[in-house]
Each structure stands twice: as C-alpha cells, then as structure tokens.
Amino acid sequence: MLRRNCLLLFLCFLFEQSSCAPFQSRPGQEWPHSQTGPSAAGRNGGSKGFQRVKRGWVWNQFFVLEEYMGSDPQYVGKLHTDLDKGQSAVKYTLSGEGAGTIFTIDQITGDIHALRSLDREEKPYYTLRAQAVNIETNRPLESESEFVIKVQDINDNEPKFLEGPYTASVPEMSPVGTYVMKVTATDADDPTYGNSARVVYSILHGQPYFSVDPKTGVIRTALPNMDREVKELYQVLIQAKDMGGQLGGLAGTTTINITLSDVNDNPPRFSKSIFHLRVPESSAVGSAVGRIKAHDLDTGKNAEVEYNIVPGDGGAMFDIATNEHNQEGIIMLKKPLDYETKKAYTFKVEASNAHLDPRFHNFGPFKDTATVKINVLDVDEPPVFSKPSYAMDVYEDTPQGTIIGAVTAQDLDAGNSPVRYSIDWKSDLDSFFDIDPVRGTISTNELLDRESIAQHNISVVATKVNNPVLTSRVAVTVHVLDINEFPPELAMPYETFVCESAKVGQVIQVISARDQDLPQAGQRFSFKSPQEGVKTKNFTVRDFGNNTAGVVTLRGGFRRRSQEIYHLPVLIEDGGLQTLSSTSTLTIRVCGCDTDGSLLTCSAEAIFLHVGLSTGALIAILVCIVILLVIVVLYVGVRRQKKKETLMTSKEDIRDNVIHYDDEGGGEEDTHAFDMGTLRNPKVIKENLFRRDVKPELGLCPRRPIASQNSADISNFINQRLQEHDGDTSAPPYDSLATYAYEGEGSVAESLSSIESVKGETEEDYDYLNEWGPRFKTLAGIFGERSESQSDVTSSTTTENKH
C-alpha cells in the first residue's frame, strides 16, 4: 500500500494541474473535502490577469489499521500542496484530535504516522486540520484544511450474549420444530466492513433434543415425545461465532436451561383393584364410610382427579367426593342402610382427570376403575329408591295418560313390606303428572307446553304399607322437549329503503329471523323469494347461509316518480324435523340518497325536485313561477275591464234556464236546471233581426201602448201583448219564456199564476204522465181528476213562445 501511495504522489508532481489522491475511499462513504486558498504565485504577484487557481491540497481520506503491533510508528499517509516545488520552502503543521500524541507529521515531507495502537471500538475516526506555511517567515501559504483519519476494523471482538444465561419452558410431548425461544449475540466489530460482525449460531450441547437456527438464533425442539416424567430439565449450550462461522472466527457461548412443562398425558391409577369397607347400619346419611385414592404422575391441574360411582346395585346408596388437598376419594353414605334387606354392597368407582388434553385421546381412556365392597351391619330403614334422582324427557303436546318413566323403591327390611308411590302435591300444584301407586310409572295428566314451562321438578314419595311412618322421597325432573310448532318470522319489522342511485346486485338490507321453538342444536333458517319463476323482478332474496339473508337489487334506475313503494315477499323456513315456513312481506321505499349512499329523504314532496338541483336552480324555478302567475293575473284583469257582453252570458239573464218539475212534492231536491244553450242554433239567426238582449233603436219596432192599470179588460191586454211578442222581429232566434204576471192593482181576476190557471190545465192533456213510470203515477192521477172537474178559465196565463 505504501508503494502505491508513493506512485500516486509521483504522478501528482508530474501533473500539477490535475488532482489526485493517495487513497481511494470505499464506495458509499463520504469524507470532508479539502479547502483551497489562493495560489502561491498569486500571492507573490508573479502572475498578471486571470489565472487558474490550482487546488492547494492533494489527498483523500486516510486509513489506519487498528490494533497495530509493529515496533515502528504506523505510516498513515502524506500531505502535499501544489505550492511545494521541492525546494524545502514549505513546512506542514498538524492540529486537531490526537495531533502530537497519537498522530505526528514530518514538517518537510508531510508524512503522517500513528504513534500508538488504535482501537476502532473505542474511537472509529479522528478529525484533524493541516496547514502549509512558509518555512522562513512562518506565514500560512494556504488556508487551514480539515481531513479525517478512519480506524480500519479488524476482527478483535468475539460475539457476546448480553442477556445470558437464559431460562425457557416448552410443553412436554411437543412436536418437532416447536418454538422454544430466541437468543441474540452482539459483536462490537464493524458490521459494514467484512465478516467480522456476521454471527452464526450453533448448538454445542443439547442434541438431539433441541436445534438452533444458524442465522436467527431461534431454538426449537428436535426430538418428538419428550416426556417430563422421564426427564424434566435440559441444559443447552449455544455458540455464536463471527466471520460467518469460518475458520479463525471468534466465538462466544451461553447456557439455556429449558424446562418441560407438564401436560395431561398420564391417566390416574388405583393402587389396588378392590377396596373392602365395613359400615354399620346405623350410620347417618352423609357420613364418610371410607377413602380410596388414585395416583396421577402429572402435576398441578393435570393431576386433579374426579371420582364417580358407576351406576349399579350398590352405587345408588353411596356418593363419592374428591378431597382437593390430597386428591383422595371420600365415599359417603347417601341413603340409610338396611341389614335385613341387603347385607353387602358392591359397586365400582371410576377415577378420571378433570382437565383432558384432546391431543392424547389416542393414548387410551384417561381413567381407571376399582371395585368397592361394603359390608352392612344390621339396622332398620325406610323404603329406598333405586336412584338418588330421576330425569325424564317428554315432548310437549303429548296426549294425556302417556307414560314418561318410572321410579322404583323397595323395602330393605326383613319383612319386605310393599311400597306405595305418590306425588307430593306441593311439587305439582297444577297436577300435570300422575303416578301409578303400585308400579311407580309416571304419566302425563295434562297437555304440556314447553313455551310455558320447560322443566317440571316433582317429588315422589315412597311409603311402606305395614309402616306408613317410614317414607322416602326422590326428586324427579321432567324435561319438556320442544316440537316444531311455530313457524319462523322476521326478527324485527324492517324499514327498508333503496336509493334511486342503487346499482344492480347491491345489498340494501340484511334480515334475520326468529323462532319461538327451541331447536336441539341451534336454530337454522333459510331464506328465499317465493317469486323465483318471475323473469322481471326488482329485488330478490340472497341466503347468506348463516341465518341471515340480504335483499339484493336486480336492476337499477329506481324513481319515486314512477313507483315509491315496492313489496317483496320473503319465504322463511326453519330446520326442524317437520319443516315449517312463513312468508313475510318487506316494504321497500324508494328514497333519495347522497353520493356515498346516505339517506337524504323519502318524503313525497321531494319527488318533484331532483336531488341534484342546487339552491340557485331552485330559486330560478320559483322566480319563473311567480312571473307566470303575475302575467296570468294581469291578463285576467284586462279581460274583465273590457265592456263586451256576449250573448246570454250575463248572470242576470233569467232566460238561460227553464225550471221544470218532475214530481209534485219533491221540492228543491227534485228541481233540475235545463240548459237553454242547447236550443240555440246559430244557423237560424238572421242578420236583420233585432236582438232581445240589446236595446233597439227608436222607430224600428213600434209598440202599442201598455194597458192602463185601471183597464177592466185584462184578458184583452194579455192578448195584445201576446200578439206584440209574436210579431216582434227583434226577439232572439230561440225559444224563450215570456211571463205576463201583472194583474193590476185591485183586479177582480185575482192571480195570473199558471199554477192556479184553470184554463191552462183544461187545455193541457196530461195522459202522457201515465207513460213516465211509477214515479209519476200520483201526479198523473191528480191532474187527471182536475181536467174532468174544472171548467173555469183563469184570468192570467203563462205562454211559452217558440220561434
């Protein structure tokens, strides 16, 4: 390396205008660059005009090997400036970290040496400053420059486990590859240079039970079926070696104490197969009659034992419990003993673990059985039931008188008295059950309903016939089983809506169902639409298979203008033995929604306004409506101000309608208006005729003078007026009604009303009223009688002129 540096310095002297460096930095590292000052020639004033300023210092980063053990100072590198022409006019100075104590420089040549061995782990690099000065005047020739000397790493540190020794635990009987723990070793060497800090793990002691991953340090089990009862503690020695595990690398070790934790892989075992006990007949119920024990090799909860008496002849008389402190089975007397009836009892006791591990079921049954023989000493007793309690099942709605089970009790005395059974009325107040007093069979007395009472607890009494004072009681639990009698229904009333912007296949509602029945293993519902055969539909029901379903759109483009409400029937079926179903109808409203699907409104007034209209658009529409209303009002006002009266449009014209009466006594309810407009024929109107509703000019229609009120001949006056109207050419060209009701003041002719006119009635033929039907029968009879009896002529007449 020294030879290479010298060659580079020589090339720098040959080519002063180019820059060179004695050392090349490794890729990816950045080091401070040298600072340049004015050239020596510029300072001496030897050059004129603009000259190129050469770089003052020529070097790059320096490296020094750590832990150098040589006798001579370690050469670091050379400093050189282009102002140094080799005439010994320049000297070099060094300052900064370790200058003079760790590093020294030859003032003439610029060579830098390290005076002592360096440790990279203590300090990885040093920052120094160098300067070239005139050897005679001691004035600086260049500005002071800063450079770095990096300590190059060597493999002088072994990997270390900072947290060791370690303690770990793994369950026994674990499969191969079960994770135990992870260890990590650290190396103080430079991880970015070489393989000095690349650690590889290996196991030195602990095989073949455990293994370690060479890269990660993860320890796993390597041997299957390691049994804690055989060996519980393992000591494993782990080695971490640097240099990637190659030869010459440094290594460190640590110890791991691994304990196998217990699992329930051992069943309990009795020390002997038969236990003999002696019990006096006078022993009190609930007293302990003996102790037995089953041993379990496991520990803790895995060693807890449960004892049970196997049902049999003697087992109903005794009970057994577990002592939590020593796991012994304490046999207790459950019922009174009777020497005359039974002198000895033999039953089996089963010992089993309370906490089973399903992984070891294939090892066999985790229980053991022992026989217990109990000899009874002579004592009297009441009847004894064969079981301490009874449980019976019956389906609801079972017919009355159905036998659901039986209880059995016997007298153990020498007399062997018969036993009679009865149900305690306090436990069955509603008399749901009945019992045969001799056989003990229990039957239903009424229909049972699970939804009302799901479980009945009754007490059966057994009494000795020869001694009714000695009685025994037993509890009977009757479970009412459910039958599928209620169809499923929707879980709640759903308020479903669909957005007008809904897409095809979008789920707009998730529904669920409920059932009053109690299934054996959870409720199961299925949903579907009963309209599967219809081709064009708006919605359908999609069953999700988890007792829920979704309402799915089959099309898009819903509009409240077209249809606001849709009805979707949903068929729900349960999973009972006899499947029941029901159909519910979902009401789906079409609503306006936001862009993200949020509900805006479902009201009817919002139908006529598009959801997307802005406020400005709504204001513009309202302004247009107001302008149109103003125009209409102005137009109507102008039309009303015109003085133009059309034919027969005045409200004061009494000739528009002819009032006629179809019945004699109906009053206003039978009065109908007859529109005279239908008789108007514009074809017969002549231009030269005068209009009745317009005042004619004078002299066009001469009229006779009106009769005086004092004239006695009223009939002549009326005839004159009649002729005047008949000859009037200014009359309108349609039928009109002219009434001559004026009778004068003090006239002897009395009223001229057509109702009281005898002449008008006699001249009219009312036979046509008989042809009008039953409604006019009474009117036809009245007018028929008057036409025969009346002969006087009234003094006033109402005449209808037809033109």
mmCIF file of C-alpha atoms in Angstrom, residues 112-354:
data_model
loop_
_atom_site.group_PDB
_atom_site.id
_atom_site.type_symbol
_atom_site.label_atom_id
_atom_site.label_comp_id
_atom_site.label_asym_id
_atom_site.label_seq_id
_atom_site.Cartn_x
_atom_site.Cartn_y
_atom_site.Cartn_z
ATOM 1 C CA ILE A 112 1.796 11.281 8.792
ATOM 2 C CA HIS A 113 2.453 8.416 11.232
ATOM 3 C CA ALA A 114 0.451 6.902 14.091
ATOM 4 C CA LEU A 115 2.493 6.805 17.300
ATOM 5 C CA ARG A 116 0.455 4.063 19.088
ATOM 6 C CA SER A 117 -2.024 1.298 18.524
ATOM 7 C CA LEU A 118 -5.634 2.399 17.992
ATOM 8 C CA ASP A 119 -8.934 0.686 18.824
ATOM 9 C CA ARG A 120 -11.870 1.216 16.434
ATOM 10 C CA GLU A 121 -14.407 0.184 19.071
ATOM 11 C CA GLU A 122 -13.061 2.973 21.306
ATOM 12 C CA LYS A 123 -12.998 5.665 18.575
ATOM 13 C CA PRO A 124 -13.759 4.936 14.924
ATOM 14 C CA TYR A 125 -12.216 8.060 13.339
ATOM 15 C CA TYR A 126 -10.234 11.231 14.083
ATOM 16 C CA THR A 127 -10.726 14.696 12.623
ATOM 17 C CA LEU A 128 -7.536 16.744 12.101
ATOM 18 C CA ARG A 129 -6.539 20.021 10.461
ATOM 19 C CA ALA A 130 -3.392 20.624 8.359
ATOM 20 C CA GLN A 131 -1.774 23.810 7.057
ATOM 21 C CA ALA A 132 1.189 24.674 4.813
ATOM 22 C CA VAL A 133 3.332 27.621 5.989
ATOM 23 C CA ASN A 134 6.484 29.324 4.750
ATOM 24 C CA ILE A 135 9.419 27.736 6.462
ATOM 25 C CA GLU A 136 11.276 31.051 6.756
ATOM 26 C CA THR A 137 8.578 33.544 7.599
ATOM 27 C CA ASN A 138 6.232 31.032 9.208
ATOM 28 C CA ARG A 139 3.348 32.700 7.357
ATOM 29 C CA PRO A 140 0.478 30.495 6.049
ATOM 30 C CA LEU A 141 0.646 29.695 2.378
ATOM 31 C CA GLU A 142 -2.787 28.018 2.291
ATOM 32 C CA SER A 143 -5.905 28.153 4.356
ATOM 33 C CA GLU A 144 -6.174 25.536 7.047
ATOM 34 C CA SER A 145 -7.811 22.304 5.756
ATOM 35 C CA GLU A 146 -9.648 19.556 7.627
ATOM 36 C CA PHE A 147 -9.331 15.839 6.948
ATOM 37 C CA VAL A 148 -10.331 12.526 8.599
ATOM 38 C CA ILE A 149 -8.261 9.515 9.597
ATOM 39 C CA LYS A 150 -10.515 6.440 9.896
ATOM 40 C CA VAL A 151 -9.530 3.469 12.002
ATOM 41 C CA GLN A 152 -9.925 0.369 9.864
ATOM 42 C CA ASP A 153 -11.613 -2.532 11.678
ATOM 43 C CA ILE A 154 -10.125 -5.957 12.325
ATOM 44 C CA ASN A 155 -11.802 -8.923 13.922
ATOM 45 C CA ASP A 156 -10.733 -8.352 17.527
ATOM 46 C CA ASN A 157 -14.097 -8.799 19.346
ATOM 47 C CA GLU A 158 -15.941 -12.043 19.921
ATOM 48 C CA PRO A 159 -19.766 -12.277 19.911
ATOM 49 C CA LYS A 160 -21.369 -11.895 23.335
ATOM 50 C CA PHE A 161 -24.745 -12.923 24.760
ATOM 51 C CA LEU A 162 -25.621 -9.923 26.889
ATOM 52 C CA GLU A 163 -28.763 -11.441 28.452
ATOM 53 C CA GLY A 164 -27.491 -14.934 29.215
ATOM 54 C CA PRO A 165 -27.808 -17.350 30.849
ATOM 55 C CA TYR A 166 -31.350 -17.938 29.661
ATOM 56 C CA THR A 167 -34.359 -19.811 31.044
ATOM 57 C CA ALA A 168 -37.109 -21.220 28.855
ATOM 58 C CA SER A 169 -40.041 -23.628 29.008
ATOM 59 C CA VAL A 170 -41.742 -25.820 26.435
ATOM 60 C CA PRO A 171 -44.644 -28.258 26.914
ATOM 61 C CA GLU A 172 -43.731 -31.895 27.044
ATOM 62 C CA MET A 173 -44.746 -34.159 24.173
ATOM 63 C CA SER A 174 -44.410 -31.199 21.800
ATOM 64 C CA PRO A 175 -43.951 -31.991 18.096
ATOM 65 C CA VAL A 176 -40.634 -31.497 16.350
ATOM 66 C CA GLY A 177 -39.981 -27.852 15.476
ATOM 67 C CA THR A 178 -41.896 -26.338 18.385
ATOM 68 C CA TYR A 179 -40.598 -22.849 19.147
ATOM 69 C CA VAL A 180 -38.731 -22.562 22.453
ATOM 70 C CA MET A 181 -37.058 -19.135 22.424
ATOM 71 C CA LYS A 182 -34.679 -16.870 20.513
ATOM 72 C CA VAL A 183 -31.145 -15.872 21.583
ATOM 73 C CA THR A 184 -29.158 -12.962 20.163
ATOM 74 C CA ALA A 185 -25.415 -12.346 20.280
ATOM 75 C CA THR A 186 -23.844 -8.952 19.580
ATOM 76 C CA ASP A 187 -20.417 -8.284 18.040
ATOM 77 C CA ALA A 188 -18.626 -4.963 18.661
ATOM 78 C CA ASP A 189 -16.782 -5.116 15.330
ATOM 79 C CA ASP A 190 -17.808 -3.031 12.319
ATOM 80 C CA PRO A 191 -20.848 -4.690 10.697
ATOM 81 C CA THR A 192 -20.305 -2.735 7.460
ATOM 82 C CA TYR A 193 -16.795 -3.981 6.830
ATOM 83 C CA GLY A 194 -16.028 -7.592 6.047
ATOM 84 C CA ASN A 195 -17.440 -10.524 8.011
ATOM 85 C CA SER A 196 -16.126 -9.507 11.399
ATOM 86 C CA ALA A 197 -19.611 -8.937 12.800
ATOM 87 C CA ARG A 198 -21.524 -11.652 10.851
ATOM 88 C CA VAL A 199 -22.564 -14.155 13.529
ATOM 89 C CA VAL A 200 -23.545 -17.791 13.029
ATOM 90 C CA TYR A 201 -25.230 -19.818 15.808
ATOM 91 C CA SER A 202 -24.654 -23.474 16.587
ATOM 92 C CA ILE A 203 -25.540 -25.860 19.414
ATOM 93 C CA LEU A 204 -22.666 -27.410 21.322
ATOM 94 C CA HIS A 205 -24.598 -29.318 23.967
ATOM 95 C CA GLY A 206 -28.265 -30.313 23.996
ATOM 96 C CA GLN A 207 -28.547 -32.513 20.953
ATOM 97 C CA PRO A 208 -30.533 -34.365 19.803
ATOM 98 C CA TYR A 209 -33.279 -32.773 21.889
ATOM 99 C CA PHE A 210 -33.040 -29.215 20.538
ATOM 100 C CA SER A 211 -31.770 -27.349 17.472
ATOM 101 C CA VAL A 212 -30.876 -23.734 16.702
ATOM 102 C CA ASP A 213 -31.279 -21.729 13.513
ATOM 103 C CA PRO A 214 -27.742 -20.638 12.453
ATOM 104 C CA LYS A 215 -28.885 -17.218 11.225
ATOM 105 C CA THR A 216 -31.696 -16.148 13.557
ATOM 106 C CA GLY A 217 -30.771 -17.931 16.793
ATOM 107 C CA VAL A 218 -34.264 -19.444 17.187
ATOM 108 C CA ILE A 219 -34.214 -22.601 19.320
ATOM 109 C CA ARG A 220 -36.727 -25.353 18.558
ATOM 110 C CA THR A 221 -37.419 -28.887 19.682
ATOM 111 C CA ALA A 222 -35.685 -31.557 17.636
ATOM 112 C CA LEU A 223 -36.935 -34.765 19.264
ATOM 113 C CA PRO A 224 -40.591 -35.825 19.447
ATOM 114 C CA ASN A 225 -42.433 -37.119 22.526
ATOM 115 C CA MET A 226 -40.095 -35.751 25.179
ATOM 116 C CA ASP A 227 -41.691 -36.877 28.459
ATOM 117 C CA ARG A 228 -41.497 -34.704 31.550
ATOM 118 C CA GLU A 229 -41.991 -37.719 33.766
ATOM 119 C CA VAL A 230 -38.757 -39.180 32.295
ATOM 120 C CA LYS A 231 -36.632 -36.004 32.250
ATOM 121 C CA GLU A 232 -37.809 -32.543 33.159
ATOM 122 C CA LEU A 233 -34.752 -30.228 32.902
ATOM 123 C CA TYR A 234 -32.384 -29.823 29.910
ATOM 124 C CA GLN A 235 -29.260 -27.667 29.726
ATOM 125 C CA VAL A 236 -28.388 -26.438 26.238
ATOM 126 C CA LEU A 237 -25.092 -24.747 25.274
ATOM 127 C CA ILE A 238 -25.319 -22.322 22.323
ATOM 128 C CA GLN A 239 -22.277 -20.909 20.485
ATOM 129 C CA ALA A 240 -22.179 -17.714 18.413
ATOM 130 C CA LYS A 241 -19.210 -17.426 16.011
ATOM 131 C CA ASP A 242 -18.294 -14.433 13.836
ATOM 132 C CA MET A 243 -16.649 -14.381 10.404
ATOM 133 C CA GLY A 244 -19.712 -16.231 9.190
ATOM 134 C CA GLY A 245 -18.588 -19.320 11.092
ATOM 135 C CA GLN A 246 -15.403 -19.637 9.084
ATOM 136 C CA LEU A 247 -12.148 -20.903 10.478
ATOM 137 C CA GLY A 248 -10.376 -18.271 12.536
ATOM 138 C CA GLY A 249 -13.502 -16.507 13.719
ATOM 139 C CA LEU A 250 -14.082 -15.616 17.334
ATOM 140 C CA ALA A 251 -16.851 -17.311 19.315
ATOM 141 C CA GLY A 252 -18.953 -16.790 22.427
ATOM 142 C CA THR A 253 -21.263 -19.211 24.254
ATOM 143 C CA THR A 254 -24.285 -19.066 26.543
ATOM 144 C CA THR A 255 -26.321 -21.571 28.534
ATOM 145 C CA ILE A 256 -30.074 -22.093 28.258
ATOM 146 C CA ASN A 257 -31.983 -24.019 30.945
ATOM 147 C CA ILE A 258 -35.065 -25.486 29.287
ATOM 148 C CA THR A 259 -37.814 -27.000 31.414
ATOM 149 C CA LEU A 260 -40.529 -29.297 30.080
ATOM 150 C CA SER A 261 -43.867 -28.063 31.356
ATOM 151 C CA ASP A 262 -46.463 -30.650 32.264
ATOM 152 C CA VAL A 263 -49.368 -31.713 30.075
ATOM 153 C CA ASN A 264 -52.056 -34.209 30.914
ATOM 154 C CA ASP A 265 -50.541 -37.251 29.262
ATOM 155 C CA ASN A 266 -50.948 -39.689 32.181
ATOM 156 C CA PRO A 267 -54.242 -41.122 33.460
ATOM 157 C CA PRO A 268 -54.911 -41.723 37.184
ATOM 158 C CA ARG A 269 -54.236 -45.243 38.501
ATOM 159 C CA PHE A 270 -55.599 -47.027 41.587
ATOM 160 C CA SER A 271 -53.031 -48.709 43.795
ATOM 161 C CA LYS A 272 -55.254 -51.833 44.067
ATOM 162 C CA SER A 273 -58.279 -53.138 42.260
ATOM 163 C CA ILE A 274 -60.575 -53.943 45.252
ATOM 164 C CA PHE A 275 -61.278 -51.892 48.354
ATOM 165 C CA HIS A 276 -63.059 -53.545 51.363
ATOM 166 C CA LEU A 277 -65.102 -51.382 53.769
ATOM 167 C CA ARG A 278 -67.378 -52.105 56.735
ATOM 168 C CA VAL A 279 -70.329 -49.800 57.522
ATOM 169 C CA PRO A 280 -72.718 -50.041 60.485
ATOM 170 C CA GLU A 281 -76.355 -49.999 59.515
ATOM 171 C CA SER A 282 -76.922 -47.162 61.961
ATOM 172 C CA SER A 283 -74.546 -44.824 60.123
ATOM 173 C CA ALA A 284 -76.004 -41.390 59.488
ATOM 174 C CA VAL A 285 -76.753 -40.265 55.990
ATOM 175 C CA GLY A 286 -73.892 -38.108 54.677
ATOM 176 C CA SER A 287 -71.241 -39.658 56.904
ATOM 177 C CA ALA A 288 -67.953 -40.868 55.419
ATOM 178 C CA VAL A 289 -67.652 -44.657 55.235
ATOM 179 C CA GLY A 290 -64.204 -44.942 53.629
ATOM 180 C CA ARG A 291 -61.421 -43.423 51.493
ATOM 181 C CA ILE A 292 -59.781 -44.530 48.277
ATOM 182 C CA LYS A 293 -57.093 -42.887 46.115
ATOM 183 C CA ALA A 294 -55.894 -42.965 42.514
ATOM 184 C CA HIS A 295 -52.367 -41.680 41.764
ATOM 185 C CA ASP A 296 -51.533 -39.431 38.784
ATOM 186 C CA LEU A 297 -47.949 -38.812 37.624
ATOM 187 C CA ASP A 298 -48.839 -35.368 36.305
ATOM 188 C CA THR A 299 -48.726 -32.218 38.399
ATOM 189 C CA GLY A 300 -50.960 -29.275 39.136
ATOM 190 C CA LYS A 301 -54.340 -29.205 37.451
ATOM 191 C CA ASN A 302 -53.372 -32.147 35.265
ATOM 192 C CA ALA A 303 -53.228 -34.313 38.396
ATOM 193 C CA GLU A 304 -56.696 -33.385 39.636
ATOM 194 C CA VAL A 305 -58.904 -36.483 39.853
ATOM 195 C CA GLU A 306 -62.671 -36.790 39.701
ATOM 196 C CA TYR A 307 -64.324 -39.818 41.276
ATOM 197 C CA ASN A 308 -67.681 -41.204 40.170
ATOM 198 C CA ILE A 309 -69.639 -44.217 41.241
ATOM 199 C CA VAL A 310 -70.568 -46.358 38.293
ATOM 200 C CA PRO A 311 -74.378 -46.781 38.324
ATOM 201 C CA GLY A 312 -75.333 -50.159 39.695
ATOM 202 C CA ASP A 313 -76.979 -52.037 42.542
ATOM 203 C CA GLY A 314 -74.919 -50.556 45.343
ATOM 204 C CA GLY A 315 -73.966 -47.295 43.760
ATOM 205 C CA ALA A 316 -77.300 -45.609 44.430
ATOM 206 C CA MET A 317 -76.728 -45.897 48.176
ATOM 207 C CA PHE A 318 -73.421 -44.061 48.222
ATOM 208 C CA ASP A 319 -71.802 -40.976 46.889
ATOM 209 C CA ILE A 320 -68.186 -40.024 46.452
ATOM 210 C CA ALA A 321 -66.386 -36.670 46.537
ATOM 211 C CA THR A 322 -62.800 -35.550 45.924
ATOM 212 C CA ASN A 323 -60.570 -34.131 48.645
ATOM 213 C CA GLU A 324 -58.894 -31.134 46.994
ATOM 214 C CA HIS A 325 -55.788 -31.307 49.220
ATOM 215 C CA ASN A 326 -54.656 -34.894 48.658
ATOM 216 C CA GLN A 327 -56.912 -35.945 45.737
ATOM 217 C CA GLU A 328 -58.491 -38.775 47.771
ATOM 218 C CA GLY A 329 -61.962 -40.083 47.058
ATOM 219 C CA ILE A 330 -64.234 -39.894 50.113
ATOM 220 C CA ILE A 331 -67.158 -42.365 49.984
ATOM 221 C CA MET A 332 -70.216 -41.033 51.786
ATOM 222 C CA LEU A 333 -73.468 -42.684 52.696
ATOM 223 C CA LYS A 334 -76.236 -41.269 50.626
ATOM 224 C CA LYS A 335 -79.217 -43.269 51.927
ATOM 225 C CA PRO A 336 -79.939 -45.230 55.092
ATOM 226 C CA LEU A 337 -78.758 -48.838 55.125
ATOM 227 C CA ASP A 338 -80.857 -51.903 55.989
ATOM 228 C CA TYR A 339 -79.122 -55.048 57.045
ATOM 229 C CA GLU A 340 -82.276 -57.186 56.647
ATOM 230 C CA THR A 341 -82.662 -56.193 53.067
ATOM 231 C CA LYS A 342 -79.092 -56.091 51.913
ATOM 232 C CA LYS A 343 -76.071 -57.140 53.873
ATOM 233 C CA ALA A 344 -73.416 -56.063 51.412
ATOM 234 C CA TYR A 345 -72.931 -53.615 48.582
ATOM 235 C CA THR A 346 -70.546 -53.843 45.710
ATOM 236 C CA PHE A 347 -70.034 -51.051 43.261
ATOM 237 C CA LYS A 348 -67.343 -49.626 41.066
ATOM 238 C CA VAL A 349 -65.672 -46.259 41.380
ATOM 239 C CA GLU A 350 -64.225 -44.538 38.339
ATOM 240 C CA ALA A 351 -61.313 -42.098 38.628
ATOM 241 C CA SER A 352 -60.743 -39.705 35.740
ATOM 242 C CA ASN A 353 -58.922 -36.460 35.048
ATOM 243 C CA ALA A 354 -60.838 -33.231 35.256
#
